[in-house]
Amino acid sequence: MLNLFDDWQRGSIDLVRSQKIAGIKVPTVVINDDGFLPAEVDSPIKQYRKQTGEPLYFDQVQVPRFWQIKGDASGAQVYDLNAKRAEIRFFKNDNTRFVKQVEWLNATGELQWIDQYDQHGQRFAKTFYAKGQAKLKQYYDAAKNVVIDHHLTTDDIFLYIGGRQRHFANWLELTANFLQKSDYQLDHIIYNTLNQAFFTTLKLPNKNASDVLVWQEGLGDELPGNMRFIFENQTRTKQIWMQNHQAWVQYQEKFAKPVDADSQSMDVKVQQLGTIYPHPRGNQMRPAILIMTNSDQIEMLSVLAARLKNFDFHVAALTEMSEKLLQIGEQANVHLYPAVSFAKAKQLMADCDIYLDINRGDQIMDAVRAAFENNQLILGFNDTLHLPELVAPDNRYDETQLDAMIEKILLAMVKPAVMEQLIDSQREFAGDAKVETYQKRFNELRS
């Protein structure tokens, strides 16, 4: 059994974490390695890199003499006098300032190449550009030798290993070759997209295989084309597990019958799975509201604080705060935390029971997810939500519905049964699953 993912993104992380919480051990391979995969997660190129060293801090990037590096919490730039010569991208916007990639520019500001770094501070890949188009991506081993040339215009790949050259038509062929030469058991592949991972399974032997598509997205008026392909053809995929609760409901209502009476759709079993979220605590109904932001654009904050005088509003940011926020902070029940530390942010998450997702700009510290896992009641405006999949529809408002938002906050705070029902609905909407469900699904798959 093997997890096979296109990327190490939120859905992949959630699925692996759910497996671990349920006591299910499944090795994981990620096709597109960004250099910051966990130690236990493998990839087709990870074997060529030395797994030691610390991440590269932004001011450690090698630049020509007299050039300068200027940076803040969101990113950094390299300057030759007043001319910008490179853009430094960070792995996270959490103020750690570890380098993920450096985009080098020529004297006219045109992108020339991108150096990609891993979590050990090694430059493991370089992408060359011409007239704004990516042409060639090279991957390096620990000794800085080129091990892979990926010609991006044709998708051709050349692997150089043991003094020999081998050609692959694309990255999927390289991945399939890597998997078949590995020690991984390929009888059950768990994958979560209908893109690279799915097409890779089609390149693997079909005999005695029983793969699972874990569907983490919503569904439209029609099934996705590649999902229909699974229903209508004999592939390795024998089951589809729906993690998205709304997709599961919609599937039952619209697609539960065979797609075509003459198809093989009955051979594919569709079941609900969900996601196991850790919940370190329950909602304690304290009149403490949390907002985490990277901007001063927090909708209706002053009005909310004025109308909910018995509530404390805790507003935290990674950076210093603007004069606009400082003025709002003069209201007696508004408490500001500029340049908040991780320890303080964690404490605020534990001390507050309502989260307002009402700030514009990027989310910081995965705040909405943290609020959900801490069973805070999450409310927000329709155009400010950062993770709508974790916010129940009844807790989303237009800015003209401020009265309704305030009424819900007050009602939830004085009636325990209402708060309990709101948290239950929030968790149901997010597809919060039980350990027993995971254990049952995986035990059935192995049997």
Coordinates of C-alpha atoms in Angstrom, one line a residue:
M1 CA 0.0 0.0 0.0
L2 CA 1.3 3.5 -0.9
N3 CA 0.1 7.1 -0.8
L4 CA 0.9 8.8 -4.1
F5 CA 0.3 12.5 -4.3
D6 CA 1.0 15.2 -7.0
D7 CA 2.1 17.7 -4.4
W8 CA 2.6 18.0 -0.6
Q9 CA -0.3 20.3 -0.1
R10 CA -3.1 20.7 2.4
G11 CA -5.2 17.8 1.2
S12 CA -2.3 15.4 1.1
I13 CA -1.1 16.5 4.6
D14 CA -4.6 16.1 6.0
L15 CA -5.0 12.6 4.5
V16 CA -1.6 11.4 5.9
R17 CA -2.3 13.0 9.3
S18 CA -5.7 11.3 9.4
Q19 CA -4.1 8.0 8.7
K20 CA -1.6 8.5 11.5
I21 CA -4.2 9.5 14.0
A22 CA -6.1 6.3 13.1
G23 CA -2.9 4.2 13.6
I24 CA -2.6 3.4 9.9
K25 CA 0.9 3.3 8.6
V26 CA 1.2 4.0 4.8
P27 CA 4.4 5.1 3.1
T28 CA 4.1 8.3 1.0
V29 CA 5.6 9.4 -2.3
V30 CA 5.1 12.9 -3.7
I31 CA 5.7 13.4 -7.4
N32 CA 6.6 17.1 -7.3
D33 CA 9.2 17.6 -4.7
D34 CA 9.5 21.3 -3.6
G35 CA 12.5 20.6 -1.4
F36 CA 10.6 20.9 1.9
L37 CA 9.0 17.4 2.1
P38 CA 9.0 15.8 5.6
A39 CA 11.8 13.3 6.2
E40 CA 9.4 10.4 6.0
V41 CA 8.0 11.5 2.6
D42 CA 9.8 10.2 -0.5
S43 CA 9.9 11.5 -4.1
P44 CA 11.5 10.5 -7.4
I45 CA 14.4 13.0 -6.8
K46 CA 14.9 12.9 -3.1
Q47 CA 17.4 10.0 -3.3
Y48 CA 19.9 12.3 -5.0
R49 CA 20.1 14.8 -2.2
K50 CA 22.0 14.7 1.0
Q51 CA 19.6 14.9 3.9
T52 CA 21.5 17.1 6.3
G53 CA 21.9 20.8 7.0
E54 CA 19.7 23.7 8.0
P55 CA 17.4 25.8 5.8
L56 CA 18.9 28.7 4.0
Y57 CA 18.1 32.0 5.8
F58 CA 17.4 34.8 3.3
D59 CA 20.5 36.8 4.1
Q60 CA 22.7 33.8 3.4
V61 CA 21.9 33.8 -0.3
Q62 CA 25.2 34.2 -2.3
V63 CA 25.2 37.5 -4.2
P64 CA 28.0 39.4 -6.0
R65 CA 30.2 41.8 -4.0
F66 CA 28.5 45.1 -3.2
W67 CA 25.0 43.8 -4.0
Q68 CA 22.5 44.1 -1.1
I69 CA 19.7 41.9 0.2
K70 CA 16.7 43.7 1.6
G71 CA 13.8 41.8 3.2
D72 CA 10.8 41.7 5.6
A73 CA 8.4 39.0 6.8
S74 CA 6.8 38.6 3.4
G75 CA 9.9 38.3 1.2
A76 CA 13.2 39.7 0.1
Q77 CA 15.0 41.2 -2.8
V78 CA 18.5 41.5 -4.1
Y79 CA 19.7 44.9 -5.4
D80 CA 22.6 46.2 -7.4
L81 CA 22.5 49.8 -6.3
N82 CA 18.9 50.7 -7.1
A83 CA 18.3 47.9 -9.6
K84 CA 16.5 44.8 -8.4
R85 CA 18.3 41.7 -9.5
A86 CA 16.5 39.0 -7.7
E87 CA 13.3 38.1 -5.8
I88 CA 13.7 35.8 -2.9
R89 CA 10.6 33.7 -2.1
F90 CA 10.1 32.2 1.4
F91 CA 8.9 28.8 2.2
K92 CA 6.2 30.1 4.6
N93 CA 4.8 33.5 5.6
D94 CA 5.5 32.8 9.3
N95 CA 8.5 35.1 9.7
T96 CA 11.0 32.2 9.6
R97 CA 12.3 33.7 6.3
F98 CA 13.7 30.4 5.0
V99 CA 14.5 30.5 1.3
K100 CA 12.4 28.3 -1.1
Q101 CA 13.6 29.9 -4.3
V102 CA 15.5 32.8 -5.8
E103 CA 14.3 34.4 -9.0
W104 CA 17.2 36.1 -10.8
L105 CA 16.6 39.0 -13.2
N106 CA 18.8 40.5 -15.9
A107 CA 19.6 44.2 -16.1
T108 CA 16.3 45.0 -17.8
G109 CA 14.3 43.1 -15.1
E110 CA 13.6 40.0 -17.2
L111 CA 13.5 36.7 -15.5
Q112 CA 16.6 34.6 -16.3
W113 CA 16.6 31.6 -14.0
I114 CA 15.2 30.4 -10.7
D115 CA 17.3 28.6 -8.1
Q116 CA 15.3 26.2 -6.0
Y117 CA 16.5 25.3 -2.4
D118 CA 15.5 22.6 -0.1
Q119 CA 15.0 22.4 3.7
H120 CA 18.7 21.6 4.1
G121 CA 19.9 24.8 2.4
Q122 CA 20.9 22.9 -0.8
R123 CA 20.3 24.2 -4.2
F124 CA 18.7 21.1 -5.8
A125 CA 17.2 22.5 -8.9
K126 CA 17.5 25.4 -11.4
T127 CA 15.0 26.5 -14.1
F128 CA 16.3 28.5 -17.1
Y129 CA 14.1 31.0 -18.9
A130 CA 14.1 32.7 -22.3
K131 CA 11.8 35.5 -23.2
G132 CA 9.7 34.8 -20.2
Q133 CA 9.2 31.1 -20.9
A134 CA 10.6 28.3 -18.8
K135 CA 12.8 26.2 -21.1
L136 CA 14.9 23.8 -19.0
K137 CA 14.9 22.6 -15.4
Q138 CA 18.0 20.8 -14.0
Y139 CA 18.2 18.8 -10.8
Y140 CA 21.4 18.3 -8.9
D141 CA 22.7 15.6 -6.6
A142 CA 24.5 16.3 -3.3
A143 CA 27.8 16.8 -5.2
K144 CA 26.2 19.4 -7.4
N145 CA 26.2 17.2 -10.5
V146 CA 23.3 17.4 -12.9
V147 CA 21.2 14.2 -12.5
I148 CA 18.1 15.2 -14.5
D149 CA 17.5 17.5 -17.4
H150 CA 13.8 18.3 -17.9
H151 CA 13.2 20.0 -21.2
L152 CA 10.0 21.9 -20.4
T153 CA 8.9 22.8 -23.9
T154 CA 8.8 19.1 -25.0
D155 CA 8.5 17.5 -21.6
D156 CA 11.4 15.2 -22.4
I157 CA 13.5 14.0 -19.4
F158 CA 17.1 12.7 -19.4
L159 CA 18.3 10.9 -16.3
Y160 CA 22.1 10.7 -15.8
I161 CA 23.0 7.9 -13.4
G162 CA 26.0 5.6 -13.1
G163 CA 27.7 7.2 -16.1
R164 CA 24.7 6.3 -18.3
Q165 CA 21.9 8.4 -19.8
R166 CA 18.2 7.3 -19.9
H167 CA 15.3 9.0 -21.6
F168 CA 11.8 9.3 -20.4
A169 CA 8.9 10.9 -22.4
N170 CA 7.7 12.9 -19.3
W171 CA 7.8 13.1 -15.6
L172 CA 5.0 10.5 -15.2
E173 CA 7.1 7.9 -16.9
L174 CA 10.0 8.7 -14.6
T175 CA 7.8 8.4 -11.6
A176 CA 6.3 5.1 -12.7
N177 CA 9.9 3.8 -13.3
F178 CA 11.0 5.0 -9.9
L179 CA 8.0 3.2 -8.2
Q180 CA 8.5 -0.1 -10.0
K181 CA 12.2 -0.1 -9.0
S182 CA 11.5 0.8 -5.4
D183 CA 10.6 -1.6 -2.5
Y184 CA 7.1 -0.1 -2.1
Q185 CA 4.1 -2.4 -2.3
L186 CA 2.1 -1.2 -5.3
D187 CA -1.0 -3.4 -4.8
H188 CA -3.1 -0.5 -3.3
I189 CA -2.2 3.1 -4.3
I190 CA -4.1 5.8 -2.5
Y191 CA -4.1 9.0 -4.5
N192 CA -6.0 12.3 -4.2
T193 CA -6.1 14.0 -7.7
L194 CA -7.2 13.0 -11.1
N195 CA -4.0 14.6 -12.5
Q196 CA -0.4 13.3 -12.3
A197 CA -1.0 10.6 -9.6
F198 CA -4.0 9.2 -11.5
F199 CA -2.1 9.1 -14.8
T200 CA 0.9 7.5 -13.1
T201 CA -1.3 4.6 -11.8
L202 CA -2.3 4.0 -15.5
K203 CA 1.3 3.3 -16.3
L204 CA 1.7 0.6 -13.6
P205 CA 0.8 -3.1 -13.9
N206 CA -2.9 -3.6 -13.4
K207 CA -2.9 -7.3 -12.3
N208 CA -4.3 -7.8 -8.7
A209 CA -4.2 -4.0 -8.1
S210 CA -6.9 -2.2 -6.2
D211 CA -6.3 1.5 -6.0
V212 CA -8.4 4.2 -4.3
L213 CA -9.1 7.8 -5.4
V214 CA -9.6 10.0 -2.3
W215 CA -11.8 12.8 -3.6
Q216 CA -11.1 16.0 -1.7
E217 CA -12.8 18.6 -4.0
G218 CA -16.4 19.5 -4.6
L219 CA -18.6 18.2 -7.5
G220 CA -20.2 20.2 -10.3
D221 CA -23.3 19.5 -12.3
E222 CA -21.3 16.6 -14.0
L223 CA -18.7 14.3 -12.8
P224 CA -15.1 15.2 -13.8
G225 CA -14.1 13.6 -17.1
N226 CA -11.3 11.5 -15.5
M227 CA -13.7 10.3 -12.8
R228 CA -16.1 9.2 -15.5
F229 CA -13.2 7.4 -17.2
I230 CA -12.7 5.4 -14.0
F231 CA -16.3 4.4 -13.9
E232 CA -16.5 3.5 -17.5
N233 CA -13.2 1.5 -17.9
Q234 CA -11.4 -1.3 -16.2
T235 CA -8.5 0.5 -14.4
R236 CA -6.6 -0.1 -11.2
T237 CA -8.9 2.2 -9.3
K238 CA -11.7 0.1 -7.6
Q239 CA -12.9 2.6 -5.0
I240 CA -13.5 6.3 -4.5
W241 CA -13.5 7.7 -1.0
M242 CA -15.2 11.1 -0.6
Q243 CA -13.4 13.3 1.9
N244 CA -15.4 16.4 1.1
H245 CA -18.8 16.2 2.9
Q246 CA -20.7 18.3 0.4
A247 CA -19.3 16.3 -2.5
W248 CA -20.5 13.1 -0.8
V249 CA -24.0 14.5 -0.3
Q250 CA -24.1 15.7 -3.9
Y251 CA -22.9 12.4 -5.2
Q252 CA -25.6 10.5 -3.4
E253 CA -28.2 12.9 -4.7
K254 CA -27.1 13.2 -8.3
F255 CA -24.7 10.4 -9.3
A256 CA -25.3 7.4 -7.1
K257 CA -26.7 5.5 -10.1
P258 CA -24.4 4.0 -12.7
V259 CA -23.2 6.6 -15.2
D260 CA -24.1 4.3 -18.1
A261 CA -26.1 1.1 -17.9
D262 CA -23.5 -0.6 -20.2
S263 CA -20.5 0.7 -18.3
Q264 CA -18.3 -1.0 -15.7
S265 CA -19.4 1.7 -13.1
M266 CA -20.8 -0.9 -10.6
D267 CA -17.2 -2.2 -10.2
V268 CA -16.2 1.0 -8.6
K269 CA -17.3 1.4 -5.0
V270 CA -18.0 5.0 -3.7
Q271 CA -18.0 5.6 0.1
Q272 CA -17.7 8.5 2.5
L273 CA -14.4 9.0 4.3
G274 CA -14.0 12.5 5.7
T275 CA -10.9 13.9 7.5
I276 CA -9.8 13.2 11.1
Y277 CA -9.1 16.6 12.7
P278 CA -7.3 16.8 16.1
H279 CA -9.3 18.8 18.6
P280 CA -7.2 19.5 21.6
R281 CA -10.0 21.2 23.5
G282 CA -13.7 22.0 23.4
N283 CA -15.4 25.4 23.2
Q284 CA -15.6 27.0 26.6
M285 CA -17.9 29.9 25.6
R286 CA -15.6 32.6 26.8
P287 CA -16.4 36.1 25.4
A288 CA -13.0 36.3 23.7
I289 CA -12.7 36.8 20.0
L290 CA -9.6 36.2 17.9
I291 CA -8.5 37.8 14.6
M292 CA -5.1 37.1 13.1
T293 CA -4.1 39.3 10.2
N294 CA -1.3 40.5 7.9
S295 CA -3.0 43.8 7.0
D296 CA -5.0 46.6 8.7
Q297 CA -8.0 45.8 6.4
I298 CA -10.2 44.2 9.0
E299 CA -13.8 44.6 8.0
M300 CA -16.2 46.2 10.6
L301 CA -13.7 45.6 13.4
S302 CA -14.4 49.0 15.1
V303 CA -18.1 48.6 14.7
L304 CA -18.1 45.0 16.1
A305 CA -16.0 46.0 19.1
A306 CA -18.3 49.0 19.8
R307 CA -21.5 46.8 19.7
L308 CA -20.0 43.8 21.5
K309 CA -18.7 45.7 24.5
N310 CA -18.6 42.7 26.8
F311 CA -16.3 40.8 24.4
D312 CA -12.6 41.1 24.2
F313 CA -11.2 41.3 20.7
H314 CA -7.6 40.0 20.3
V315 CA -6.0 41.1 17.1
A316 CA -2.6 39.6 16.3
A317 CA -0.1 40.2 13.4
L318 CA 3.3 39.0 12.5
T319 CA 4.5 42.5 11.7
E320 CA 4.2 45.9 13.3
M321 CA 0.7 47.5 13.0
S322 CA -0.4 50.6 11.1
E323 CA -1.7 53.8 12.6
K324 CA -5.2 52.7 11.5
L325 CA -5.1 49.6 13.7
L326 CA -3.4 51.4 16.6
Q327 CA -6.3 53.8 16.6
I328 CA -8.9 51.0 16.8
G329 CA -6.8 49.5 19.6
E330 CA -7.6 52.5 21.7
Q331 CA -11.1 51.0 22.2
A332 CA -11.1 49.4 25.7
N333 CA -12.0 45.9 24.5
V334 CA -9.6 45.7 21.6
H335 CA -6.2 44.2 22.4
L336 CA -3.4 44.4 19.8
Y337 CA -0.4 42.0 19.4
P338 CA 2.0 43.3 16.8
A339 CA 4.9 41.1 15.9
V340 CA 3.3 38.3 17.8
S341 CA 5.4 35.4 18.8
F342 CA 4.5 31.8 18.1
A343 CA 4.1 31.1 21.8
K344 CA 1.7 34.0 22.2
A345 CA -0.3 33.1 19.1
K346 CA -0.7 29.6 20.4
Q347 CA -1.8 30.9 23.8
L348 CA -4.4 33.2 22.1
M349 CA -5.8 30.2 20.2
A350 CA -6.2 28.4 23.5
D351 CA -7.8 31.4 25.2
C352 CA -10.4 32.4 22.6
D353 CA -13.6 30.7 21.7
I354 CA -14.7 32.7 18.6
Y355 CA -12.7 33.4 15.5
L356 CA -13.7 36.1 13.0
D357 CA -12.3 35.6 9.6
I358 CA -12.9 39.2 8.5
N359 CA -9.4 40.4 7.5
R360 CA -8.4 41.0 3.9
G361 CA -5.0 39.9 2.7
D362 CA -3.3 36.6 3.2
Q363 CA -3.9 34.3 6.1
I364 CA -1.1 33.9 8.7
M365 CA -0.1 31.0 10.8
D366 CA -2.8 28.8 9.3
A367 CA -5.1 30.6 11.7
V368 CA -8.5 29.5 10.4
R369 CA -7.4 25.8 10.5
A370 CA -6.1 26.3 14.1
A371 CA -9.3 27.9 15.1
F372 CA -11.3 25.0 13.7
E373 CA -9.2 22.4 15.4
N374 CA -9.6 24.3 18.7
N375 CA -13.4 24.2 18.3
Q376 CA -13.7 28.0 18.1
L377 CA -16.9 29.2 16.4
I378 CA -15.8 30.6 13.1
L379 CA -17.7 33.4 11.4
G380 CA -16.8 35.7 8.5
F381 CA -17.9 37.7 5.6
N382 CA -18.3 36.1 2.2
D383 CA -15.5 38.0 0.5
T384 CA -13.0 37.7 3.4
L385 CA -13.1 33.9 4.0
H386 CA -9.7 32.3 3.7
L387 CA -10.8 28.6 4.2
P388 CA -14.5 28.5 3.3
E389 CA -14.4 24.7 3.5
L390 CA -14.1 25.1 7.3
V391 CA -16.8 27.7 7.7
A392 CA -20.4 26.5 7.8
P393 CA -22.7 28.3 5.3
D394 CA -24.9 29.7 8.0
N395 CA -21.9 31.4 9.5
R396 CA -21.0 33.4 6.4
Y397 CA -22.4 36.8 5.9
D398 CA -22.6 39.8 3.6
E399 CA -21.3 43.0 5.2
T400 CA -24.9 44.2 5.1
Q401 CA -25.8 41.4 7.5
L402 CA -23.7 42.6 10.4
D403 CA -26.7 42.5 12.7
A404 CA -27.3 38.8 12.0
M405 CA -23.6 38.0 12.7
I406 CA -23.8 39.9 16.0
E407 CA -27.0 38.2 17.0
K408 CA -25.5 34.8 16.4
I409 CA -22.5 35.6 18.5
L410 CA -24.6 36.8 21.4
L411 CA -27.0 33.8 21.2
A412 CA -24.2 31.3 21.1
M413 CA -22.5 32.8 24.1
V414 CA -25.6 32.7 26.3
K415 CA -27.0 29.3 25.3
P416 CA -24.7 26.3 25.5
A417 CA -27.0 24.1 23.4
V418 CA -26.8 26.6 20.6
M419 CA -23.0 26.8 20.7
E420 CA -22.8 23.0 20.8
Q421 CA -25.1 22.8 17.8
L422 CA -23.0 25.4 15.9
I423 CA -19.7 23.6 16.6
D424 CA -21.3 20.2 15.6
S425 CA -22.6 21.7 12.3
Q426 CA -19.2 23.3 11.6
R427 CA -17.4 20.0 12.1
E428 CA -20.0 18.1 10.0
F429 CA -19.7 20.6 7.2
A430 CA -15.9 20.2 7.2
G431 CA -16.2 16.4 7.0
D432 CA -14.9 15.7 10.5
A433 CA -14.5 11.9 10.6
K434 CA -14.0 9.3 13.3
V435 CA -11.0 7.0 13.7
E436 CA -13.2 4.0 13.4
T437 CA -14.3 5.1 9.9
Y438 CA -10.7 5.2 8.7
Q439 CA -9.8 1.9 10.3
K440 CA -12.8 0.2 8.6
R441 CA -12.0 1.6 5.2
F442 CA -8.4 0.5 5.2
N443 CA -9.1 -2.9 6.8
E444 CA -11.6 -3.6 4.0
L445 CA -9.0 -2.5 1.4
R446 CA -6.4 -4.9 2.8
S447 CA -8.8 -7.8 3.1

